[in-house]
XYZ file of C-alpha atoms in Angstrom:
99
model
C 30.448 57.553 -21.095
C 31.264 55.065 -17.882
C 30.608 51.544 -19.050
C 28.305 49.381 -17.066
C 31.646 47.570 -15.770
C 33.132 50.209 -14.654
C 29.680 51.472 -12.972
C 29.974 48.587 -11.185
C 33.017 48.409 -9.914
C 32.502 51.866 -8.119
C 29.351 50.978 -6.750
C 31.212 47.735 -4.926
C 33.544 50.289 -3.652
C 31.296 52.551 -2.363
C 28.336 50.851 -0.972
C 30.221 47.171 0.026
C 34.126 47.794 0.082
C 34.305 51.459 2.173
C 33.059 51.910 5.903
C 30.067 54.629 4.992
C 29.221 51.811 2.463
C 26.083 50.983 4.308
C 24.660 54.579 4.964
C 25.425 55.526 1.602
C 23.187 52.310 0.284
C 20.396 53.825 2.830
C 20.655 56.994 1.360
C 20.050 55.694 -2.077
C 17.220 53.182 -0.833
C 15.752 56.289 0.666
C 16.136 58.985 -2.518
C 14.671 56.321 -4.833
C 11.325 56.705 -2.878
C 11.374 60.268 -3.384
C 13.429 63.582 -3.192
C 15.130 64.277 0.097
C 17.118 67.350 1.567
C 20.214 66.114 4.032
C 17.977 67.265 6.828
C 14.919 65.277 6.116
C 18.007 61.949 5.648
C 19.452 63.092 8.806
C 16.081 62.481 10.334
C 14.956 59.429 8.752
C 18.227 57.467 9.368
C 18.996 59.314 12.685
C 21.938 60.448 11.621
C 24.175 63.417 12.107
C 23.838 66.095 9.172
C 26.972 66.489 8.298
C 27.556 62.502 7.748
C 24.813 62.749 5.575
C 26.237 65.978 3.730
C 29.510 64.142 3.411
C 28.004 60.555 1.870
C 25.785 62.917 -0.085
C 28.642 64.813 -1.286
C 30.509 61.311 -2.375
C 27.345 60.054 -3.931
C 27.590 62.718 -6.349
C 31.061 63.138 -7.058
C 30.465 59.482 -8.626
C 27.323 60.320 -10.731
C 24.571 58.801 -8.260
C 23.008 61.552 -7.339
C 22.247 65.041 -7.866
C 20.928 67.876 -6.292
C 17.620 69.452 -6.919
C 18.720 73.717 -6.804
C 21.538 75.103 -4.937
C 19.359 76.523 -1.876
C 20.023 75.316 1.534
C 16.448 73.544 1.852
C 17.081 71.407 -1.893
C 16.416 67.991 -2.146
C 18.458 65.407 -3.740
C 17.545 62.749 -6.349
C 18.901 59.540 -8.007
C 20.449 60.065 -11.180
C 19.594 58.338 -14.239
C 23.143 56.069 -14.226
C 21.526 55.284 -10.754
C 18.455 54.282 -11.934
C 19.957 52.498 -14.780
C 21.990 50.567 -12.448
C 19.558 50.130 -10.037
C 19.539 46.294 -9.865
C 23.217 46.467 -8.788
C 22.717 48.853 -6.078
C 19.714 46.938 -4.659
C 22.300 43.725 -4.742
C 24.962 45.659 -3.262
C 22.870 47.321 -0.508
C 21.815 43.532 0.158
C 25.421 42.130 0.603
C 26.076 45.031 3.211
C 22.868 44.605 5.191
C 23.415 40.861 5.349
C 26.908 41.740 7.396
């Protein structure tokens, strides 16, 4: 099991100390409102699919998210270390959006 730390550590990495840190915080402000296939993010943050696939596919190499099915049309969630750490993201996705 990650420790909380450690949880945090790679979420200051990923959201405030890599360039796709703010799209990636957008994509997790957007999933925690509800499920969402990369089309449906491409659309709502008018940006290309593949971006999304890629920040999508980073997300949940690191446990933040996970995918609803394996068909081309399945959404994506939080996971529950997300939601457990959810007060850090939301502070993290602050600190970029205030650049």
């Amino acid at each position: 099991m990650v420790e909380r730390r450690e949880i945090r550590l790679i979420l200051k990495w990923l959201l405030e100390g890599s360039r796709g840190g703010r799209l990636r915080s957008k994509i997790l402000l957007l999933l925690r409102e509800k499920p969402m296939n990369p089309n449906q993010l491409a659309r709502e943050l008018n940006v290309n699919y593949r971006s999304i696939t890629h920040h999508l596919k980073v997300l949940e190499e690191h446990g933040l998210v996970e995918r609803l099915g394996r068909g081309y049309g399945s959404p994506y969630v939080l996971t529950r270390i997300a939601e457990e750490v959810w007060e850090d993201i939301l502070d993290s996705a602050k600190r970029v959006e205030g650049e």
